XYZ file of C-alpha atoms in Angstrom:
551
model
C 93.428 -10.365 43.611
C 93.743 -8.325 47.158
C 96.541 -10.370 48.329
C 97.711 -12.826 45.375
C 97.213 -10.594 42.275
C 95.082 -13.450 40.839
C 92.094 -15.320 41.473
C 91.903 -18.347 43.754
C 89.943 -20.271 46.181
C 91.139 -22.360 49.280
C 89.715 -24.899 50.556
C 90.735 -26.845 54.564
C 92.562 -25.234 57.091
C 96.576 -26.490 55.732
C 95.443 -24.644 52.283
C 94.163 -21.929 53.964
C 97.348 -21.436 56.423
C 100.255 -21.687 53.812
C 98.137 -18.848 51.292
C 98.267 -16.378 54.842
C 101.664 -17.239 55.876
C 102.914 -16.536 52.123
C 101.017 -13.469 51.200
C 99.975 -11.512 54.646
C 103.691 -10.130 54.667
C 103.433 -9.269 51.288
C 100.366 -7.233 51.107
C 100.589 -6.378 55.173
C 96.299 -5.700 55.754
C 95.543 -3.355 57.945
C 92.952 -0.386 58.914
C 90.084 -3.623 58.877
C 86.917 -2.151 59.752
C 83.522 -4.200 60.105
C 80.760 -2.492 58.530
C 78.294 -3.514 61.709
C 75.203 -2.004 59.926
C 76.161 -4.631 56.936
C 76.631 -7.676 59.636
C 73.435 -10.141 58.948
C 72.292 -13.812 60.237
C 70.866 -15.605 57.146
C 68.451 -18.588 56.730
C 68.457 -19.487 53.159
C 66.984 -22.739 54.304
C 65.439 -23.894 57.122
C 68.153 -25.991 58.311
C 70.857 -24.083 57.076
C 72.087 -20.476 58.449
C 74.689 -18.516 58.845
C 76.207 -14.484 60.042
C 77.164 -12.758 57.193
C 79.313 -9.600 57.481
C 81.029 -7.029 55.601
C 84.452 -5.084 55.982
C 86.897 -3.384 54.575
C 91.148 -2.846 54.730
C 93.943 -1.297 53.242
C 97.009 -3.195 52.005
C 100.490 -2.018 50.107
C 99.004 -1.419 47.397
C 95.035 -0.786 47.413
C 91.843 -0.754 48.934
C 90.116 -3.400 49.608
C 86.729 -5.208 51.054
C 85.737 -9.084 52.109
C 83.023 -10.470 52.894
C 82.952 -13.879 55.776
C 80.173 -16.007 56.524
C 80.216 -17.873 60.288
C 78.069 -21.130 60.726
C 77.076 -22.153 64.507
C 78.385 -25.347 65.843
C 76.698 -27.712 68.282
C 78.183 -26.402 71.317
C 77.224 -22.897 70.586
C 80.230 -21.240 69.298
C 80.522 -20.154 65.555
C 83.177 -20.916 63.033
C 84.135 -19.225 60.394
C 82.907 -21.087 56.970
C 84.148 -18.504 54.093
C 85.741 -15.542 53.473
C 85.995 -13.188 50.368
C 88.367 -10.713 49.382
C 88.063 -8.129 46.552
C 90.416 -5.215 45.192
C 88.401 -2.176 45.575
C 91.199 1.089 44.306
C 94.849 0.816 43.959
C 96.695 3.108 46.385
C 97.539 6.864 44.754
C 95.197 6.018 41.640
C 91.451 6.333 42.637
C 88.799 6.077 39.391
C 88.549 9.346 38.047
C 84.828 9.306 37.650
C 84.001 12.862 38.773
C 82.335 15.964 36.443
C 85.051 17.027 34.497
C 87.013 20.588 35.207
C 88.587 21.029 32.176
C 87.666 24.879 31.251
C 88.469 24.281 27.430
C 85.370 22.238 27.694
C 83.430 25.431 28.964
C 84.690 26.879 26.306
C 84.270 24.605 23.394
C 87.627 24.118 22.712
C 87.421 20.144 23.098
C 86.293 18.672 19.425
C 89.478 19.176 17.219
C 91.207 17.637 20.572
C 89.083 14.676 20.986
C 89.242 14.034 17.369
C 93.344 13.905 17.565
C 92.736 11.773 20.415
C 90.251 10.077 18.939
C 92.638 9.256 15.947
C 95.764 9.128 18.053
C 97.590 11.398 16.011
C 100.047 12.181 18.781
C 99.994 9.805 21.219
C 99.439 5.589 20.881
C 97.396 3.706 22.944
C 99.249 1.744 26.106
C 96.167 -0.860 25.395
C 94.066 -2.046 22.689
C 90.681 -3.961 23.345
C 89.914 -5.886 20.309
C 86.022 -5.941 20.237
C 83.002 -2.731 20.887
C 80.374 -5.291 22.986
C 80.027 -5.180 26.547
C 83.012 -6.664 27.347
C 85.222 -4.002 25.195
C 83.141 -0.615 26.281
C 83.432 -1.848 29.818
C 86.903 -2.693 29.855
C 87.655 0.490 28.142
C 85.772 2.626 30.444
C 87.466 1.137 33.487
C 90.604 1.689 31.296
C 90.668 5.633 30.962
C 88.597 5.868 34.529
C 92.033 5.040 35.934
C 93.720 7.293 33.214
C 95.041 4.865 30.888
C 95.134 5.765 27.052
C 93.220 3.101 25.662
C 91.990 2.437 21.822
C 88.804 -0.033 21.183
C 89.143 -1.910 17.286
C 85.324 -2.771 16.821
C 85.120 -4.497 13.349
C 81.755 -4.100 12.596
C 80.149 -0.503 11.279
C 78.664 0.641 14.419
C 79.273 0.111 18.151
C 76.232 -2.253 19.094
C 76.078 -4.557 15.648
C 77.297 -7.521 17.716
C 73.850 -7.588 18.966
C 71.976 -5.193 16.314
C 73.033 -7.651 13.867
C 71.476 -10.841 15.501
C 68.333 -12.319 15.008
C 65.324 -9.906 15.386
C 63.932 -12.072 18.570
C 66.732 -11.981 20.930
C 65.951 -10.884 24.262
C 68.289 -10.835 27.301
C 66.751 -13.145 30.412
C 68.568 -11.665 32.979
C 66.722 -8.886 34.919
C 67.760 -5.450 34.256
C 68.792 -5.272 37.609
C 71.831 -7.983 37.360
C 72.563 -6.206 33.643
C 73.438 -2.671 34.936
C 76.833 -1.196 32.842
C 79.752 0.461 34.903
C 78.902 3.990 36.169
C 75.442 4.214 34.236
C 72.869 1.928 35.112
C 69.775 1.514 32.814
C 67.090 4.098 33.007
C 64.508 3.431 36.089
C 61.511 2.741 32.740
C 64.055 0.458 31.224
C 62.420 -3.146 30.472
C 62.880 -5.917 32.717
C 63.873 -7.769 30.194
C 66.452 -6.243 27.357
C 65.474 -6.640 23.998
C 68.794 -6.846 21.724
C 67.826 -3.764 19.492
C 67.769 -1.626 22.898
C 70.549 -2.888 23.792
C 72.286 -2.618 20.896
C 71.592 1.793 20.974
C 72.421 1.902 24.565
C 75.454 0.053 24.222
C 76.321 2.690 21.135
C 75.451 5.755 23.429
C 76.982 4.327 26.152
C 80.454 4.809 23.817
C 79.347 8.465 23.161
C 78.506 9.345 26.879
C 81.911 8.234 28.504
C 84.018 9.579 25.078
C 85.688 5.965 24.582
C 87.844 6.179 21.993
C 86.754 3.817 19.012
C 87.625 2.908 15.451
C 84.703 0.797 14.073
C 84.603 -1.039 10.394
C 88.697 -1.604 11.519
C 90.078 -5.462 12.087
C 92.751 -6.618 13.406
C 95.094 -8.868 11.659
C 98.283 -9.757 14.311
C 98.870 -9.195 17.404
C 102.749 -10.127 17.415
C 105.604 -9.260 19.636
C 106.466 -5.865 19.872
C 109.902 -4.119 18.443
C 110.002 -0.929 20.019
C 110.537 -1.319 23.519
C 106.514 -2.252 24.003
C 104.804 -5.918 24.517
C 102.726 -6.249 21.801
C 102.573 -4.930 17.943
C 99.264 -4.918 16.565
C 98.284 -4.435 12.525
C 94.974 -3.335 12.079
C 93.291 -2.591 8.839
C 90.525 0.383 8.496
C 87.412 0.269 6.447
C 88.879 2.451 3.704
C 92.194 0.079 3.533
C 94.061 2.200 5.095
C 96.675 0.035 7.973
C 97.875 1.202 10.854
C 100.336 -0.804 13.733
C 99.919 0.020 17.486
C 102.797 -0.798 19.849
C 101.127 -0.905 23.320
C 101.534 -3.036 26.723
C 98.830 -4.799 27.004
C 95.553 -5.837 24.861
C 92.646 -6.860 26.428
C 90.611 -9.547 23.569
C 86.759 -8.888 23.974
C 85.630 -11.050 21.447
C 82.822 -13.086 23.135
C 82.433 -16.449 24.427
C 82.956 -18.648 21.287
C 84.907 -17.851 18.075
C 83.521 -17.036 14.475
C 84.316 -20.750 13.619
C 80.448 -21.917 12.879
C 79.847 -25.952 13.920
C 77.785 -27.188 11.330
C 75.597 -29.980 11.443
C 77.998 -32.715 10.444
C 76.054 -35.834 9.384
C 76.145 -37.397 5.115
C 74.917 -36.734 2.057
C 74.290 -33.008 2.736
C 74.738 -32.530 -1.371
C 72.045 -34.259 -2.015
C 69.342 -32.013 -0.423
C 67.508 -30.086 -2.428
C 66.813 -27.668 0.139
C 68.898 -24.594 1.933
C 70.751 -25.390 5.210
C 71.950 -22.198 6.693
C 73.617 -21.998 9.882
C 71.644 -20.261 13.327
C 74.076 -17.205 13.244
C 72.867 -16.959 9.804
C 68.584 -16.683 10.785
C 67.328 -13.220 10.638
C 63.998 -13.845 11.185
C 61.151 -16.156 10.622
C 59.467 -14.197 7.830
C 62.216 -14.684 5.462
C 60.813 -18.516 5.166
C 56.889 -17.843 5.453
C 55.434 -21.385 4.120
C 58.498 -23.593 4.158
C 58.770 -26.289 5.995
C 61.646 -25.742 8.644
C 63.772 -28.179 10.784
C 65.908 -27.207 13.187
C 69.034 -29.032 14.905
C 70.920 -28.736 18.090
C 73.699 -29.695 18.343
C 74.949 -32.763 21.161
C 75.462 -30.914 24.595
C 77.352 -27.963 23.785
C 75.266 -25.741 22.068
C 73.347 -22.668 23.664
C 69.977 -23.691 23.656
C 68.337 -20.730 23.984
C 69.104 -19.757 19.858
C 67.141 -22.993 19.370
C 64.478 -22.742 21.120
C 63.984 -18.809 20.454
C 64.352 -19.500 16.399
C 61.864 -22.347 16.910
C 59.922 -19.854 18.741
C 59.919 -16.867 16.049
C 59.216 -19.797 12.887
C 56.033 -21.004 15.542
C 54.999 -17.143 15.749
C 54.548 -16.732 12.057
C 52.382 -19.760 11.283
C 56.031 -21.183 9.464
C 55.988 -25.124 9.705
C 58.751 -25.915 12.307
C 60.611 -28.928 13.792
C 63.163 -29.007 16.672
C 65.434 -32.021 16.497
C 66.695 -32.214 20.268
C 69.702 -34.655 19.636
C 70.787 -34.495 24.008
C 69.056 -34.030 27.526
C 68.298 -30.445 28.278
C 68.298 -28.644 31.621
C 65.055 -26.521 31.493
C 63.622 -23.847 33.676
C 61.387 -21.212 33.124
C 62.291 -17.232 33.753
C 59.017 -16.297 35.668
C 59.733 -19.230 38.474
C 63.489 -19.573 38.247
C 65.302 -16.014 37.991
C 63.480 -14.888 41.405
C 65.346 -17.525 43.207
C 68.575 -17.818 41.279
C 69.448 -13.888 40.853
C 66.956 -12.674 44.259
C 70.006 -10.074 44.941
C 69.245 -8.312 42.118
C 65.612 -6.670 41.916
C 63.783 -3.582 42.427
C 63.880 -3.311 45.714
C 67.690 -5.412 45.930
C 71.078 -3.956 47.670
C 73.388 -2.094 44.871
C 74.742 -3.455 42.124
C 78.327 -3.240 43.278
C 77.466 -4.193 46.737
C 75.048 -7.015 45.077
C 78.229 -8.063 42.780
C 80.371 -8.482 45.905
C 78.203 -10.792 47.837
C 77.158 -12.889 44.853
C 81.023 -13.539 44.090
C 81.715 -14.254 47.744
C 80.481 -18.134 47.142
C 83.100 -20.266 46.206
C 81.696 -22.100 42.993
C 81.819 -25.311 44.692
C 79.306 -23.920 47.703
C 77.003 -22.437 44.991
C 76.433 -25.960 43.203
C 75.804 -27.240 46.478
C 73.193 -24.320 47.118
C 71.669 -24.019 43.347
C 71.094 -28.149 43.892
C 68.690 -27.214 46.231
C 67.491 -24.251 44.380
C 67.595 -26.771 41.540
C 64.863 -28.755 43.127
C 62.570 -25.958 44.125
C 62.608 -23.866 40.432
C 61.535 -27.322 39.293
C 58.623 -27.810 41.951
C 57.010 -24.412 40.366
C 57.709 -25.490 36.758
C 55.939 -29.045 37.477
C 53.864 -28.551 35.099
C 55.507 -27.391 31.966
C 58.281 -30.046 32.728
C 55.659 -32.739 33.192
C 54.329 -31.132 29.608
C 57.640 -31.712 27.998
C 57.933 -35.202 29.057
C 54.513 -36.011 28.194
C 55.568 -35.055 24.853
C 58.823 -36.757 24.999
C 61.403 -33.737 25.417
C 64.383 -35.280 27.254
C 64.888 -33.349 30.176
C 67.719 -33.345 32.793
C 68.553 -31.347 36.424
C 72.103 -30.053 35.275
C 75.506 -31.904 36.673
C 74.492 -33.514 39.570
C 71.751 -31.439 39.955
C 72.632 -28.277 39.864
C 71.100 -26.848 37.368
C 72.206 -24.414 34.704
C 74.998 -23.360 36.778
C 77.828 -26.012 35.971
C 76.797 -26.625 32.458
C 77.079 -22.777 32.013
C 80.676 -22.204 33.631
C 81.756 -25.767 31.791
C 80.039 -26.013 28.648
C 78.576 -22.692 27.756
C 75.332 -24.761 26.507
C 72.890 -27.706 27.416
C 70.075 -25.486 29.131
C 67.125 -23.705 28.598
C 65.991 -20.405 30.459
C 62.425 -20.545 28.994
C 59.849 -17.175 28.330
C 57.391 -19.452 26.438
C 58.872 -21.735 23.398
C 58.317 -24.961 25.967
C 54.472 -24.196 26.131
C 54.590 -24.535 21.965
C 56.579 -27.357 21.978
C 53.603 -28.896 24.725
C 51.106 -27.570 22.371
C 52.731 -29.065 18.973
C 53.130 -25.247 16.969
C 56.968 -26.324 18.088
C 57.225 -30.261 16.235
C 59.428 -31.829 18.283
C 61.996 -34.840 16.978
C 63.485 -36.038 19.773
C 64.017 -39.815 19.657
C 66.683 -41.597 16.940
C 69.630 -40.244 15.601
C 69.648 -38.256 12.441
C 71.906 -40.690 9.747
C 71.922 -38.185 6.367
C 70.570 -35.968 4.706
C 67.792 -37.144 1.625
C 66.776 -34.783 -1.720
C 64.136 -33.755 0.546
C 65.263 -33.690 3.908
C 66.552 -35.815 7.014
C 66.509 -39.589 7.744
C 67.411 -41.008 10.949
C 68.693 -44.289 12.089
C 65.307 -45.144 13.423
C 64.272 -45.120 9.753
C 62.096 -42.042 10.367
C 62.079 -39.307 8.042
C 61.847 -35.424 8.155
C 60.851 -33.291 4.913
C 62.523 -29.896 5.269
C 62.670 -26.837 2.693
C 65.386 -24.965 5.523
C 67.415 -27.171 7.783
C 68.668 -24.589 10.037
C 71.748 -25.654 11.755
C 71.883 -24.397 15.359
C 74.824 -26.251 16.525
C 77.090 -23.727 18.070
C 80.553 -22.309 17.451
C 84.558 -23.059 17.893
C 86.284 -22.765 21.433
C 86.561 -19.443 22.727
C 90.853 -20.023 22.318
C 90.210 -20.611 18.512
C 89.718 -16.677 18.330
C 92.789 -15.919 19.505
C 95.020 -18.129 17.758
C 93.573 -16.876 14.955
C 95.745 -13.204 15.908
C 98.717 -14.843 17.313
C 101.782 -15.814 15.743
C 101.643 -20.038 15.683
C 104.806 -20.208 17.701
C 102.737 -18.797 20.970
C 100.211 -21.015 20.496
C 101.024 -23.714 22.856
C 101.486 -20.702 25.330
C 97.495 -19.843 25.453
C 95.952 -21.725 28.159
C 92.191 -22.496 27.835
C 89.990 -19.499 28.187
C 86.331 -20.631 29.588
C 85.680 -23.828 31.771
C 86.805 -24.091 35.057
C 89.839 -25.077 36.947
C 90.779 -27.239 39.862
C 90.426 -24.445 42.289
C 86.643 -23.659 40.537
C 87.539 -20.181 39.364
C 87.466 -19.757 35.752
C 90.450 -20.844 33.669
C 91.726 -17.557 32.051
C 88.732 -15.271 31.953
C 89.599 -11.525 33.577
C 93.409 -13.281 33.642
C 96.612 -12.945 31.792
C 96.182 -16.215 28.623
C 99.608 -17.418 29.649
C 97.471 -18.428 33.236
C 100.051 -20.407 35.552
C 101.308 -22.151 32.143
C 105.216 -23.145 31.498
C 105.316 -20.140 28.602
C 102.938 -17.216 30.680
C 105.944 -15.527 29.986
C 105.173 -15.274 26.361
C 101.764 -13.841 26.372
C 102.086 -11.605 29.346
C 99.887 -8.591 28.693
C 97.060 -10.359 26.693
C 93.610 -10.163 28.529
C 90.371 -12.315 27.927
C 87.550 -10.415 28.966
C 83.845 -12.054 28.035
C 80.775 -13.320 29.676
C 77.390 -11.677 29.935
C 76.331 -7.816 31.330
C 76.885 -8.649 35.032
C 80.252 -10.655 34.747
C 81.817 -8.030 32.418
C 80.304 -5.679 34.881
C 82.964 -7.103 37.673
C 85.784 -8.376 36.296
C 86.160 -5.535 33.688
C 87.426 -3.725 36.806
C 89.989 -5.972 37.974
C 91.499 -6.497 34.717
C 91.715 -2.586 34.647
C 93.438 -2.321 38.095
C 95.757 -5.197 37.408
C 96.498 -3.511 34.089
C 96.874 0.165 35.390
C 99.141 -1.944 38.471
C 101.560 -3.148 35.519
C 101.721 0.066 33.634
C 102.838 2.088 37.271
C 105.319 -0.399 38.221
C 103.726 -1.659 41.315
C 101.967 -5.447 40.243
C 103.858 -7.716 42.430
C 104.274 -12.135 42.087
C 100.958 -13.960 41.421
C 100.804 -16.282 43.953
């Protein structure tokens, strides 16, 4: 958003050439400075390199840094393959991140303030983030860092639910490195690997520490067009009844990936089972079905694999009788051999996070499926021999799109892979049954029967087969006659940059008009991480008069 106040990628030199001779008179750069210590030649492979440098510049209206990549030709000479540009600070409004100097503070004057700001008693909001996860706290922190009154509506009782509330064997498989939060990383003894519980508390102290301003056990019921000179009027409803209707700017909707629509398993004669079929946002834990017999179903390429896999996991734990029914091709991995190569930025001994973020984001999406289908291949070289296990057994594997891993299938379909920490070894070694051949055709009194004439007895069919479209959620808020207006929220667009993640709903639609000032923020730690600041500065842009034309 340096020079276009959106996000885009160009590909060939006529592309390239129109975007300059539009926007460089627009945003005028200037003050560039190379950051020689920063400047690097890079082998990722042996027969592919490449000089990778760092700089920064100042334009109209921020600060700003890129990032370029040059590739040697034949003849000697070196061409320049990719650049990167990123919005650091908007000019005259730095992040005020600083110890605070407030001397009521030294004094103890500052609770019966913060709790009339913490009610807004006499002053509303300019933004409301609907939803307390990562994506709302770090939105909101970015928010008031660039001194913007913002109000977070969490729903559930306590900041953190949205992952306290899950089941008990959820575990992050990102490093801890590529999970930092804005301005407060996780402690140097923090585990590599996040359990949800922890997370859950330091996502609630992370609330407390940076004084974001939340009302929890509170829903909102319409966002609608404002009446009083603001965007957007939104109704929200406390725990105690009590309602309450904002008129802000801009709300930012940090309500996860998928909506609260459940998929479940859609297949005949589900009255006639005797049993209990529950759906996989519904599973606790295993130990609430000690000596049943359980089956579990995906769902047919959409579904995040990982809930199956870890539910089979916690039933196989507790001696519970368990069958996976794996109705499509999986992309599987393992976190030991694949993380190291796909996330090697981020470690102990890595570059900063920020700086880390930056260079990670500098491949065009299209370059990193070329580079993770050779990644692709390698990960799979060191899990030979758990993949060779699953197909021995008959799990139906695949490489990703064209080979690429979980990378596509994550960005397009938000499901379809595996990042395994031990559930594929059980499978191997039968505690996980696996069902992976013939459609299932109905339900029976006592369980499944598939077209293959096969049967499955089940006491629990547990239905892991995913949720709604992300858009769902938000047309669930918005009056029906803006509908049309929301663009689609997750998957990717022709350029390869998300479709409307960290970017005004209305996108380049017909009717952006309509839903200008309504923000999608969502994706896991790291993204959030990122784009939580650019949706800030493009907000805080809008709110001093100085966002120019997307391009």
């Amino acid at each position: 958003i340096a020079n276009a106040w959106d996000y885009h990628t160009y590909e060939g030199r006529d592309r390239v050439k129109r975007f300059l001779t539009n926007q460089l008179p627009k945003f005028s750069p200037s003050t560039l400075k190379l950051r020689e210590d920063l400047v690097e030649l890079q082998t990722p492979f042996e027969d592919l390199v490449w000089t990778q440098g760092y700089f920064t510049f100042d334009t109209t209206v921020g600060h700003a840094s890129g990032i370029f990549r040059l590739v040697p030709l034949a003849n000697g000479s070196w061409k320049g393959h990719m650049v990167f540009t990123n919005l650091e600070d908007l000019r005259g409004f730095p992040e005020k991140i600083r110890p605070s100097s407030n001397p009521e503070e030294i004094h103890g004057k500052s609770a019966e303030a913060r709790k009339r700001e913490q009610e807004h008693l006499d002053e509303e909001p300019s933004v409301i983030v609907v939803g307390g996860g990562q994506s709302g706290l770090d939105a909101a922190a970015r928010l008031k860092a660039l001194d913007v009154n913002v109000l977070i509506i969490e729903r559930n009782e306590r900041i953190g639910d949205n992952w306290r509330n899950r089941y008990a064997a959820l575990c992050l498989r990102d490093p801890v490195w590529y999970d930092h939060t804005p301005y407060s990383p996780f402690p140097p003894n923090w585990p590599i690997y996040t359990p949800a519980l922890k997370l859950a508390d330091w996502l609630e102290s992370y609330a407390h520490v940076f004084e974001l301003k939340v009302w929890t056990s509170t829903r909102v019921v319409t966002v609608e067009p404002g009446t009083k000179g603001r965007k957007w009027s939104v109704k929200v409803v406390r725990g105690d009844g009590r309602g309450r209707v904002f008129e802000v700017n801009h709300v930012v909707f940090a309500l996860g990936i998928s909506s609260d629509t459940v998929r479940m398993l859609n297949v005949p004669c589900r009255e006639e089972f005797t049993g209990q079929v529950l759906h996989s946002s519904k599973h606790k834990g295993a130990t609430d079905h000690l000596g049943k017999k359980v089956v579990v179903v995906t769902s047919v390429n959409k579904t995040l694999v990982r809930t199956t896999h870890d539910i089979c996991s916690d039933y196989a734990d507790h001696g519970v009788d368990v069958t996976m029914v794996q109705r499509s091709s999986t992309y599987v991995m393992s976190t030991r051999n694949g993380m190291p190569i796909l996330l090697a930025l981020y470690s102990e001994n890595g570059p900063p996070t920020d700086f880390a973020d930056r260079i990670n984001l500098s491949f065009p999406n299209a370059i990193i499926k070329l580079l993770h289908q050779r990644r692709t291949k390698v990960i799979a070289e060191a899990d030979k021999d758990i993949l060779d296990g699953l197909r021995r057994v008959g799990f139906k594997l695949n490489m990703g799109e064209d080979g690429s891993g979980a990378f596509q299938l994550a960005l397009k379909r938000l499901g379809g892979y595996y990042i395994d920490d031990g559930a594929s070894q059980k499978i191997i070694d039968g505690s996980i049954k696996l069902k992976a051949d013939g459609h299932i055709s109905r339900f029976t009194p006592t369980g499944l029967l598939s077209e293959d004439g096969s049967t499955l007895d089940a006491d629990i069919v547990v239905s892991a087969t995913g949720y709604g479209d992300t858009r769902e959620a938000y047309l669930q808020l918005l009056p029906t006659d803006l509908h049309n207006a929301v663009q689609p929220i997750w998957g990717m667009n022709e350029e390869g940059e998300l479709n409307s993640a960290s970017r005004e709903i209305g996108g380049h639609g017909p009717d952006a008009d309509k839903v200008a000032g309504l923000w999608p923020l969502m994706g896991n730690l790291a993204m959030c991480r990122f784009f939580s600041k650019h949706v800030a500065l493009q907000i805080k842009a809008y709110e001093e008069g100085i966002f120019g034309v997307q391009y």
